């Protein structure tokens, strides 16, 4: 059977929900993110309405920079709970179109519609129906891409945002990809982009025509991966139930910090928050990442991978503190700390890798989760964290 993949991504998701819930914000420049504090805020933009994008504001931009560009925009602090609630509603709608769904982040998912598209008459009708149903039931707008592979479907959903519907059939994949910039390829980042450009490769078409052997010689496995994608070869299946690729928590300090105890206290807080979210979603992860941004904005990450996945707070804490202790910040102050888990999987048994304190620790974690769930966030916390008050932000990978 011919494989047909649909990728759906909501438009300006957090900002669109703010405009929905606050009709006075509609048509306005809405920036969701940290408090700008009159231009002195230190966090980042989560997202912004398309109206604000016209002024160059975008996700991950320092909020102070956004404020400089648009002091008159409406600045809203993220309401994670509301966004998750809306996300669940959308994912439920998607299940009416296919049982094969892979949620990728809070506002996007892949669907394998190879067999179900016949029920809708045509692929185009299915695409239109999914967008209409989401709009009818949530008043939010989604962009959709439909193609023979995940990679092409994802590019297609982004191409005509907002309110896009782009369909690429199997005979047109190469032509569709050819004029696009190579920065759209998964895996082409800050390092590889200039290297590819120096070989005269600027578009995906240039890459598709380039010698596969030369790419492998220069980039190893990644070279083959780039060449395959550029030629429309992407055999990855839609993996049911595997949601986020990673979950992370980070905090930007009001004032850069150098005191080790204070930094460790923040790390413990972030680890606990991360572990809690992991347990809530019934995820475990095999790779722990520590992110550190110093006062001069230089940013570092340190990762550790394990053969088995974990989600217990104590294990995450141990590893993170260990990585932090061996990081040499050369006396510089710290601006931001973040911790994340990736290579996620659903549930599974507890690990034997760190056997011992685990069971007891998991019990403590569960009791803390239950008390907080019932009596609120501040009802209970670990003794080592009672001085820590942070607003950790959800960030995407
Ligand atoms: P995106 O789908 O990347 O962005 P978007 O939905 O706001 O806009 P677009 O129309 O371009 O899809 O991310 C979904 C949500 O995730 C976004 O609304 C806010 C959040 N987010 C962050 O908090 N930080 C980030 O750096 C990014 C990229 C997204
Ligand atoms: Mg989106």
Short mmCIF file of C-alpha atoms and ligand atoms in Angstrom, two decimals:
data_model
loop_
_atom_site.label_atom_id
_atom_site.label_comp_id
_atom_site.label_asym_id
_atom_site.label_seq_id
_atom_site.Cartn_x
_atom_site.Cartn_y
_atom_site.Cartn_z
CA UNK A 1 0.00 0.00 0.00
CA UNK A 2 1.26 3.48 -0.83
CA UNK A 3 2.43 5.29 2.31
CA UNK A 4 0.72 8.62 3.02
CA UNK A 5 1.77 10.71 6.01
CA UNK A 6 0.04 13.80 7.32
CA UNK A 7 1.84 16.34 9.51
CA UNK A 8 -0.22 18.88 11.41
CA UNK A 9 1.11 21.90 13.27
CA UNK A 10 -1.03 24.53 14.93
CA UNK A 11 -0.47 28.17 13.95
CA UNK A 12 1.11 30.43 16.61
CA UNK A 13 -0.26 27.97 19.13
CA UNK A 14 0.16 29.68 22.54
CA UNK A 15 -0.51 33.14 21.08
CA UNK A 16 -3.60 31.93 19.22
CA UNK A 17 -5.03 30.52 22.46
CA UNK A 18 -4.39 33.84 24.19
CA UNK A 19 -6.22 35.62 21.38
CA UNK A 20 -9.06 33.13 21.63
CA UNK A 21 -9.46 33.51 25.39
CA UNK A 22 -8.98 37.28 25.34
CA UNK A 23 -10.99 38.67 22.42
CA UNK A 24 -9.44 42.12 23.01
CA UNK A 25 -6.07 40.65 21.86
CA UNK A 26 -7.38 39.53 18.46
CA UNK A 27 -5.65 41.18 15.54
CA UNK A 28 -3.04 42.57 17.96
CA UNK A 29 0.66 41.96 18.45
CA UNK A 30 0.70 39.29 21.15
CA UNK A 31 3.97 38.03 22.60
CA UNK A 32 3.87 35.02 24.93
CA UNK A 33 6.92 34.58 27.11
CA UNK A 34 8.85 35.97 30.04
CA UNK A 35 7.93 39.28 31.66
CA UNK A 36 9.62 42.01 29.55
CA UNK A 37 9.98 44.29 32.62
CA UNK A 38 10.04 47.39 30.51
CA UNK A 39 12.86 46.06 28.31
CA UNK A 40 14.93 44.70 31.21
CA UNK A 41 13.37 41.21 31.27
CA UNK A 42 15.84 38.35 30.96
CA UNK A 43 13.85 35.41 29.64
CA UNK A 44 12.83 34.57 26.10
CA UNK A 45 9.84 34.70 23.77
CA UNK A 46 7.87 31.41 23.70
CA UNK A 47 5.97 32.45 20.61
CA UNK A 48 4.06 35.40 19.20
CA UNK A 49 1.07 36.12 17.00
CA UNK A 50 1.61 36.41 13.24
CA UNK A 51 0.91 40.13 13.60
CA UNK A 52 4.01 40.39 15.83
CA UNK A 53 6.11 38.26 13.47
CA UNK A 54 5.93 41.06 10.93
CA UNK A 55 8.15 43.04 13.29
CA UNK A 56 10.76 40.28 13.36
CA UNK A 57 9.77 38.80 16.72
CA UNK A 58 10.13 35.02 16.97
CA UNK A 59 10.39 32.11 19.42
CA UNK A 60 13.53 31.97 21.58
CA UNK A 61 14.36 35.66 20.97
CA UNK A 62 15.39 37.44 24.20
CA UNK A 63 12.28 39.12 25.55
CA UNK A 64 14.27 42.37 26.00
CA UNK A 65 14.94 42.42 22.25
CA UNK A 66 11.26 41.79 21.49
CA UNK A 67 10.36 44.69 23.75
CA UNK A 68 12.80 46.97 21.99
CA UNK A 69 11.13 46.16 18.68
CA UNK A 70 7.56 46.35 19.93
CA UNK A 71 7.09 48.06 23.29
CA UNK A 72 3.38 48.37 22.55
CA UNK A 73 2.72 44.68 21.97
CA UNK A 74 0.62 42.74 24.49
CA UNK A 75 3.00 40.63 26.64
CA UNK A 76 1.48 37.53 28.20
CA UNK A 77 3.02 35.00 30.57
CA UNK A 78 2.54 31.39 29.35
CA UNK A 79 -0.37 29.40 30.79
CA UNK A 80 0.94 25.87 30.34
CA UNK A 81 -2.09 24.12 31.78
CA UNK A 82 -4.47 25.78 29.35
CA UNK A 83 -2.22 24.98 26.38
CA UNK A 84 -1.94 21.31 27.40
CA UNK A 85 -5.72 21.10 27.77
CA UNK A 86 -6.15 22.47 24.24
CA UNK A 87 -3.44 20.15 22.94
CA UNK A 88 -5.28 17.13 24.34
CA UNK A 89 -8.48 18.26 22.67
CA UNK A 90 -6.72 18.56 19.31
CA UNK A 91 -4.99 15.17 19.65
CA UNK A 92 -8.40 13.62 20.35
CA UNK A 93 -9.79 15.09 17.14
CA UNK A 94 -6.81 13.69 15.22
CA UNK A 95 -7.68 10.19 16.41
CA UNK A 96 -10.88 10.38 14.35
CA UNK A 97 -8.72 10.47 11.23
CA UNK A 98 -6.31 7.63 11.96
CA UNK A 99 -5.38 5.37 14.86
CA UNK A 100 -1.71 5.74 13.88
CA UNK A 101 -0.74 8.98 15.54
CA UNK A 102 2.61 10.21 16.76
CA UNK A 103 2.33 13.43 18.75
CA UNK A 104 5.64 15.23 18.31
CA UNK A 105 5.18 18.26 20.51
CA UNK A 106 2.40 20.14 22.21
CA UNK A 107 0.98 21.40 18.91
CA UNK A 108 2.09 18.95 16.23
CA UNK A 109 1.61 15.34 15.24
CA UNK A 110 2.22 12.88 12.45
CA UNK A 111 -0.63 10.66 11.25
CA UNK A 112 -0.34 7.65 9.02
CA UNK A 113 -3.36 8.08 6.77
CA UNK A 114 -2.39 5.46 4.18
CA UNK A 115 -5.51 3.39 4.72
CA UNK A 116 -7.94 5.90 6.23
CA UNK A 117 -7.75 8.54 3.48
CA UNK A 118 -10.07 6.45 1.29
CA UNK A 119 -12.86 7.05 3.81
CA UNK A 120 -12.69 10.75 3.00
CA UNK A 121 -12.81 10.38 -0.77
CA UNK A 122 -9.42 11.95 -1.34
CA UNK A 123 -6.30 13.03 0.49
CA UNK A 124 -7.29 16.65 -0.08
CA UNK A 125 -10.71 16.12 1.47
CA UNK A 126 -9.14 14.51 4.50
CA UNK A 127 -6.76 17.46 4.89
CA UNK A 128 -9.60 19.96 4.59
CA UNK A 129 -11.82 18.00 7.01
CA UNK A 130 -9.15 17.79 9.70
CA UNK A 131 -8.55 21.55 9.53
CA UNK A 132 -12.28 22.29 9.57
CA UNK A 133 -13.02 19.98 12.47
CA UNK A 134 -10.22 21.51 14.54
CA UNK A 135 -11.49 24.98 13.71
CA UNK A 136 -15.13 24.11 14.43
CA UNK A 137 -14.31 22.55 17.79
CA UNK A 138 -11.50 24.80 19.06
CA UNK A 139 -11.66 27.93 16.88
CA UNK A 140 -7.92 27.50 16.30
CA UNK A 141 -6.17 27.20 12.95
CA UNK A 142 -3.90 24.35 11.91
CA UNK A 143 -1.51 23.97 9.00
CA UNK A 144 -1.29 20.58 7.32
CA UNK A 145 1.21 18.87 5.05
CA UNK A 146 0.55 15.55 3.33
CA UNK A 147 3.30 13.56 1.61
CA UNK A 148 4.77 10.06 1.19
CA UNK A 149 7.22 10.54 4.08
CA UNK A 150 7.48 12.21 7.45
CA UNK A 151 10.25 14.53 6.34
CA UNK A 152 8.39 15.87 3.33
CA UNK A 153 5.06 16.11 5.21
CA UNK A 154 6.73 18.21 7.90
CA UNK A 155 8.25 20.60 5.38
CA UNK A 156 4.91 20.80 3.56
CA UNK A 157 2.96 21.76 6.69
CA UNK A 158 5.34 24.67 7.28
CA UNK A 159 5.46 26.00 3.76
CA UNK A 160 2.19 27.90 3.57
CA UNK A 161 1.68 28.79 7.20
CA UNK A 162 -0.61 30.14 8.55
CA UNK A 163 -3.70 28.18 7.50
CA UNK A 164 -1.72 26.07 5.02
CA UNK A 165 -2.63 22.85 3.29
CA UNK A 166 0.13 21.50 1.06
CA UNK A 167 -0.09 18.11 -0.61
CA UNK A 168 2.92 16.49 -2.26
CA UNK A 169 2.30 13.29 -4.21
CA UNK A 170 4.96 10.66 -4.68
CA UNK A 171 5.82 11.67 -8.24
CA UNK A 172 6.55 15.27 -7.30
CA UNK A 173 8.67 14.87 -4.17
CA UNK A 174 12.02 15.61 -5.84
CA UNK A 175 10.69 18.68 -7.69
CA UNK A 176 8.99 19.88 -4.53
CA UNK A 177 12.19 19.66 -2.46
CA UNK A 178 14.64 20.92 -5.11
CA UNK A 179 14.23 24.72 -4.71
CA UNK A 180 14.14 24.69 -0.90
CA UNK A 181 17.10 25.83 1.20
CA UNK A 182 19.22 23.12 2.82
CA UNK A 183 18.64 24.65 6.25
CA UNK A 184 15.25 22.91 6.09
CA UNK A 185 16.91 19.50 6.23
CA UNK A 186 16.78 17.74 9.60
CA UNK A 187 20.27 17.66 11.01
CA UNK A 188 21.68 20.62 9.09
CA UNK A 189 22.66 23.03 11.83
CA UNK A 190 24.98 25.93 12.51
CA UNK A 191 28.05 23.74 11.95
CA UNK A 192 27.06 21.80 8.84
CA UNK A 193 25.31 24.62 6.99
CA UNK A 194 28.47 26.61 6.15
CA UNK A 195 30.31 23.36 5.33
CA UNK A 196 27.68 22.37 2.79
CA UNK A 197 27.54 25.90 1.39
CA UNK A 198 31.30 25.87 0.87
CA UNK A 199 30.78 22.86 -1.41
CA UNK A 200 28.40 24.94 -3.51
CA UNK A 201 25.33 23.24 -2.01
CA UNK A 202 22.62 25.80 -1.29
CA UNK A 203 19.35 24.11 -2.15
CA UNK A 204 18.02 20.63 -1.46
CA UNK A 205 18.21 20.07 -5.21
CA UNK A 206 21.97 20.87 -5.17
CA UNK A 207 22.36 18.27 -2.44
CA UNK A 208 20.29 15.65 -4.24
CA UNK A 209 22.54 15.96 -7.29
CA UNK A 210 25.80 15.95 -5.30
CA UNK A 211 27.93 12.80 -5.17
CA UNK A 212 26.69 10.53 -2.42
CA UNK A 213 30.19 9.14 -1.94
CA UNK A 214 31.77 12.57 -1.45
CA UNK A 215 29.12 13.48 1.12
CA UNK A 216 29.79 10.28 3.05
CA UNK A 217 33.56 10.91 2.88
CA UNK A 218 33.10 14.35 4.36
CA UNK A 219 30.20 13.93 6.80
CA UNK A 220 30.14 10.18 7.50
CA UNK A 221 26.72 8.74 8.35
CA UNK A 222 25.18 12.22 8.41
CA UNK A 223 26.24 12.67 4.76
CA UNK A 224 24.24 9.65 3.71
CA UNK A 225 21.30 10.84 5.80
CA UNK A 226 21.35 14.28 4.07
CA UNK A 227 21.63 12.73 0.63
CA UNK A 228 18.73 10.35 1.32
CA UNK A 229 16.45 13.10 2.61
CA UNK A 230 17.32 15.35 -0.33
CA UNK A 231 16.31 12.52 -2.66
CA UNK A 232 13.03 11.99 -0.82
CA UNK A 233 14.20 8.79 0.89
CA UNK A 234 12.89 8.64 4.45
CA UNK A 235 11.57 5.29 5.59
CA UNK A 236 10.70 6.27 9.16
CA UNK A 237 7.28 5.10 10.25
CA UNK A 238 4.75 6.99 12.32
CA UNK A 239 5.42 5.67 15.81
CA UNK A 240 2.29 5.50 17.88
CA UNK A 241 2.33 6.97 21.37
CA UNK A 242 5.89 8.30 21.31
CA UNK A 243 5.16 11.90 22.11
CA UNK A 244 7.81 14.54 22.72
CA UNK A 245 11.36 13.89 21.57
CA UNK A 246 12.60 15.45 24.75
CA UNK A 247 11.32 17.23 27.80
CA UNK A 248 13.29 19.99 29.41
CA UNK A 249 13.08 22.67 32.05
CA UNK A 250 15.16 25.79 32.20
CA UNK A 251 15.45 28.97 34.14
CA UNK A 252 17.03 32.34 33.35
CA UNK A 253 18.17 34.06 36.52
CA UNK A 254 17.13 37.60 37.31
CA UNK A 255 20.76 38.32 38.10
CA UNK A 256 23.69 36.20 36.88
CA UNK A 257 24.81 33.85 39.63
CA UNK A 258 28.15 32.40 40.66
CA UNK A 259 27.49 30.85 44.07
CA UNK A 260 27.77 27.09 43.63
CA UNK A 261 25.26 26.20 46.36
CA UNK A 262 22.64 28.48 44.85
CA UNK A 263 23.27 27.05 41.39
CA UNK A 264 23.00 23.50 42.69
CA UNK A 265 19.79 24.36 44.48
CA UNK A 266 18.31 25.59 41.21
CA UNK A 267 19.49 22.47 39.43
CA UNK A 268 17.78 20.29 42.04
CA UNK A 269 14.59 22.26 41.57
CA UNK A 270 14.74 21.86 37.79
CA UNK A 271 15.48 18.13 38.11
CA UNK A 272 12.50 17.65 40.38
CA UNK A 273 10.22 19.56 38.02
CA UNK A 274 11.51 17.56 35.08
CA UNK A 275 11.11 14.25 36.88
CA UNK A 276 7.59 15.18 37.90
CA UNK A 277 6.53 15.96 34.35
CA UNK A 278 8.14 12.75 33.13
CA UNK A 279 6.21 10.70 35.66
CA UNK A 280 2.98 12.52 34.96
CA UNK A 281 3.28 11.68 31.28
CA UNK A 282 4.57 8.19 32.06
CA UNK A 283 7.80 8.83 30.19
CA UNK A 284 11.31 7.70 30.86
CA UNK A 285 14.40 8.91 29.07
CA UNK A 286 17.78 7.44 28.26
CA UNK A 287 19.75 10.67 27.82
CA UNK A 288 20.13 13.46 30.38
CA UNK A 289 21.29 16.86 29.21
CA UNK A 290 22.52 19.79 31.24
CA UNK A 291 22.45 23.22 29.58
CA UNK A 292 24.48 26.11 30.92
CA UNK A 293 24.51 29.66 29.57
CA UNK A 294 27.20 31.92 31.01
CA UNK A 295 27.13 35.67 31.56
CA UNK A 296 28.71 36.27 28.14
CA UNK A 297 25.87 34.23 26.48
CA UNK A 298 28.21 31.36 25.60
CA UNK A 299 26.05 28.23 25.88
CA UNK A 300 27.19 24.71 26.67
CA UNK A 301 25.46 21.38 26.95
CA UNK A 302 26.66 18.19 28.55
CA UNK A 303 24.88 14.87 28.04
CA UNK A 304 25.01 11.37 29.46
CA UNK A 305 23.25 8.37 27.98
CA UNK A 306 22.30 5.13 29.69
CA UNK A 307 21.37 1.72 28.46
CA UNK A 308 18.04 1.94 30.27
CA UNK A 309 15.56 4.78 30.61
CA UNK A 310 14.99 6.60 33.90
CA UNK A 311 12.58 9.09 35.45
CA UNK A 312 13.27 9.01 39.19
CA UNK A 313 14.21 12.41 40.64
CA UNK A 314 17.21 11.16 42.60
CA UNK A 315 18.82 9.56 39.56
CA UNK A 316 18.32 12.64 37.42
CA UNK A 317 19.66 14.86 40.21
CA UNK A 318 22.74 12.73 40.77
CA UNK A 319 23.71 12.77 37.11
CA UNK A 320 23.03 16.46 36.61
CA UNK A 321 24.98 17.56 39.67
CA UNK A 322 27.79 15.29 38.59
CA UNK A 323 27.91 16.89 35.10
CA UNK A 324 27.68 20.37 36.61
CA UNK A 325 30.56 19.66 39.01
CA UNK A 326 32.86 18.65 36.21
CA UNK A 327 32.00 21.67 34.07
CA UNK A 328 34.64 24.40 34.18
CA UNK A 329 32.98 27.78 33.82
CA UNK A 330 36.33 29.54 34.19
CA UNK A 331 35.06 31.73 36.98
CA UNK A 332 32.23 33.14 34.88
CA UNK A 333 28.76 33.71 36.25
CA UNK A 334 25.78 31.69 35.11
CA UNK A 335 22.85 33.27 33.28
CA UNK A 336 20.73 30.21 32.55
CA UNK A 337 20.49 26.60 33.67
CA UNK A 338 18.46 23.87 32.01
CA UNK A 339 18.00 20.13 32.34
CA UNK A 340 16.36 17.77 29.90
CA UNK A 341 15.72 14.14 29.14
CA UNK A 342 15.61 12.72 25.62
CA UNK A 343 15.40 9.33 23.89
CA UNK A 344 12.08 8.99 25.58
CA UNK A 345 9.96 5.91 25.92
CA UNK A 346 6.64 5.15 27.48
CA UNK A 347 6.61 3.65 31.01
CA UNK A 348 8.49 0.38 31.33
CA UNK A 349 10.04 -1.27 34.34
CA UNK A 350 12.38 0.48 36.73
CA UNK A 351 16.03 0.17 35.94
CA UNK A 352 18.59 -2.09 37.55
CA UNK A 353 21.41 0.12 36.40
CA UNK A 354 21.18 2.22 39.53
CA UNK A 355 19.57 -0.37 41.74
CA UNK A 356 19.34 0.28 45.44
CA UNK A 357 17.81 3.55 46.54
CA UNK A 358 15.40 3.57 43.63
CA UNK A 359 12.30 1.97 45.03
CA UNK A 360 12.19 4.07 48.17
CA UNK A 361 12.92 7.20 46.10
CA UNK A 362 10.15 6.42 43.64
CA UNK A 363 7.72 6.03 46.49
CA UNK A 364 8.73 9.45 47.82
CA UNK A 365 8.35 10.95 44.34
CA UNK A 366 4.89 9.49 43.95
CA UNK A 367 3.72 10.72 47.35
CA UNK A 368 5.02 14.23 46.58
CA UNK A 369 3.27 14.17 43.19
CA UNK A 370 -0.02 13.08 44.77
CA UNK A 371 0.05 15.71 47.52
CA UNK A 372 0.85 18.47 45.02
CA UNK A 373 -1.84 17.24 42.67
CA UNK A 374 -4.39 17.38 45.48
CA UNK A 375 -3.34 20.44 47.48
CA UNK A 376 -1.44 22.56 45.01
CA UNK A 377 2.10 23.29 43.93
CA UNK A 378 3.44 24.74 47.15
CA UNK A 379 1.91 22.12 49.48
CA UNK A 380 5.02 20.01 49.71
CA UNK A 381 8.59 20.20 48.62
CA UNK A 382 11.96 18.70 49.45
CA UNK A 383 13.80 20.29 52.37
CA UNK A 384 16.74 21.22 50.13
CA UNK A 385 14.48 23.29 47.89
CA UNK A 386 12.47 25.39 50.27
CA UNK A 387 14.40 28.54 49.41
CA UNK A 388 14.01 28.10 45.69
CA UNK A 389 11.27 30.02 43.93
CA UNK A 390 11.37 29.81 40.18
CA UNK A 391 9.13 29.91 37.23
CA UNK A 392 10.54 27.22 35.04
CA UNK A 393 9.54 27.56 31.42
CA UNK A 394 8.54 24.81 29.14
CA UNK A 395 10.88 24.85 26.21
CA UNK A 396 10.93 22.92 22.99
CA UNK A 397 13.81 21.14 21.55
P1 LIG B 1 5.74 26.03 17.13
O1 LIG B 1 4.78 25.13 16.43
O2 LIG B 1 7.18 25.97 16.73
O3 LIG B 1 5.33 27.54 16.98
P2 LIG B 1 3.88 28.19 16.90
O4 LIG B 1 2.80 27.17 16.94
O5 LIG B 1 3.79 29.25 17.95
O6 LIG B 1 3.93 28.93 15.51
P3 LIG B 1 3.86 28.29 14.04
O7 LIG B 1 2.64 28.84 13.42
O8 LIG B 1 5.12 28.75 13.39
O9 LIG B 1 3.82 26.80 14.21
O10 LIG B 1 5.67 25.76 18.69
C1 LIG B 1 4.46 25.45 19.35
C2 LIG B 1 4.42 26.14 20.69
O11 LIG B 1 5.56 25.74 21.46
C3 LIG B 1 4.50 27.64 20.61
O12 LIG B 1 3.21 28.23 20.43
C4 LIG B 1 5.15 28.00 21.91
C5 LIG B 1 6.00 26.84 22.25
N1 LIG B 1 7.43 27.12 22.00
C6 LIG B 1 8.23 27.58 23.04
O13 LIG B 1 7.75 27.75 24.16
N2 LIG B 1 9.53 27.89 22.77
C7 LIG B 1 10.09 27.74 21.53
O14 LIG B 1 11.28 28.04 21.34
C8 LIG B 1 9.25 27.26 20.46
C9 LIG B 1 9.81 27.11 19.07
C10 LIG B 1 7.93 26.97 20.74
MG1 LIG B 2 2.90 25.51 15.69
#
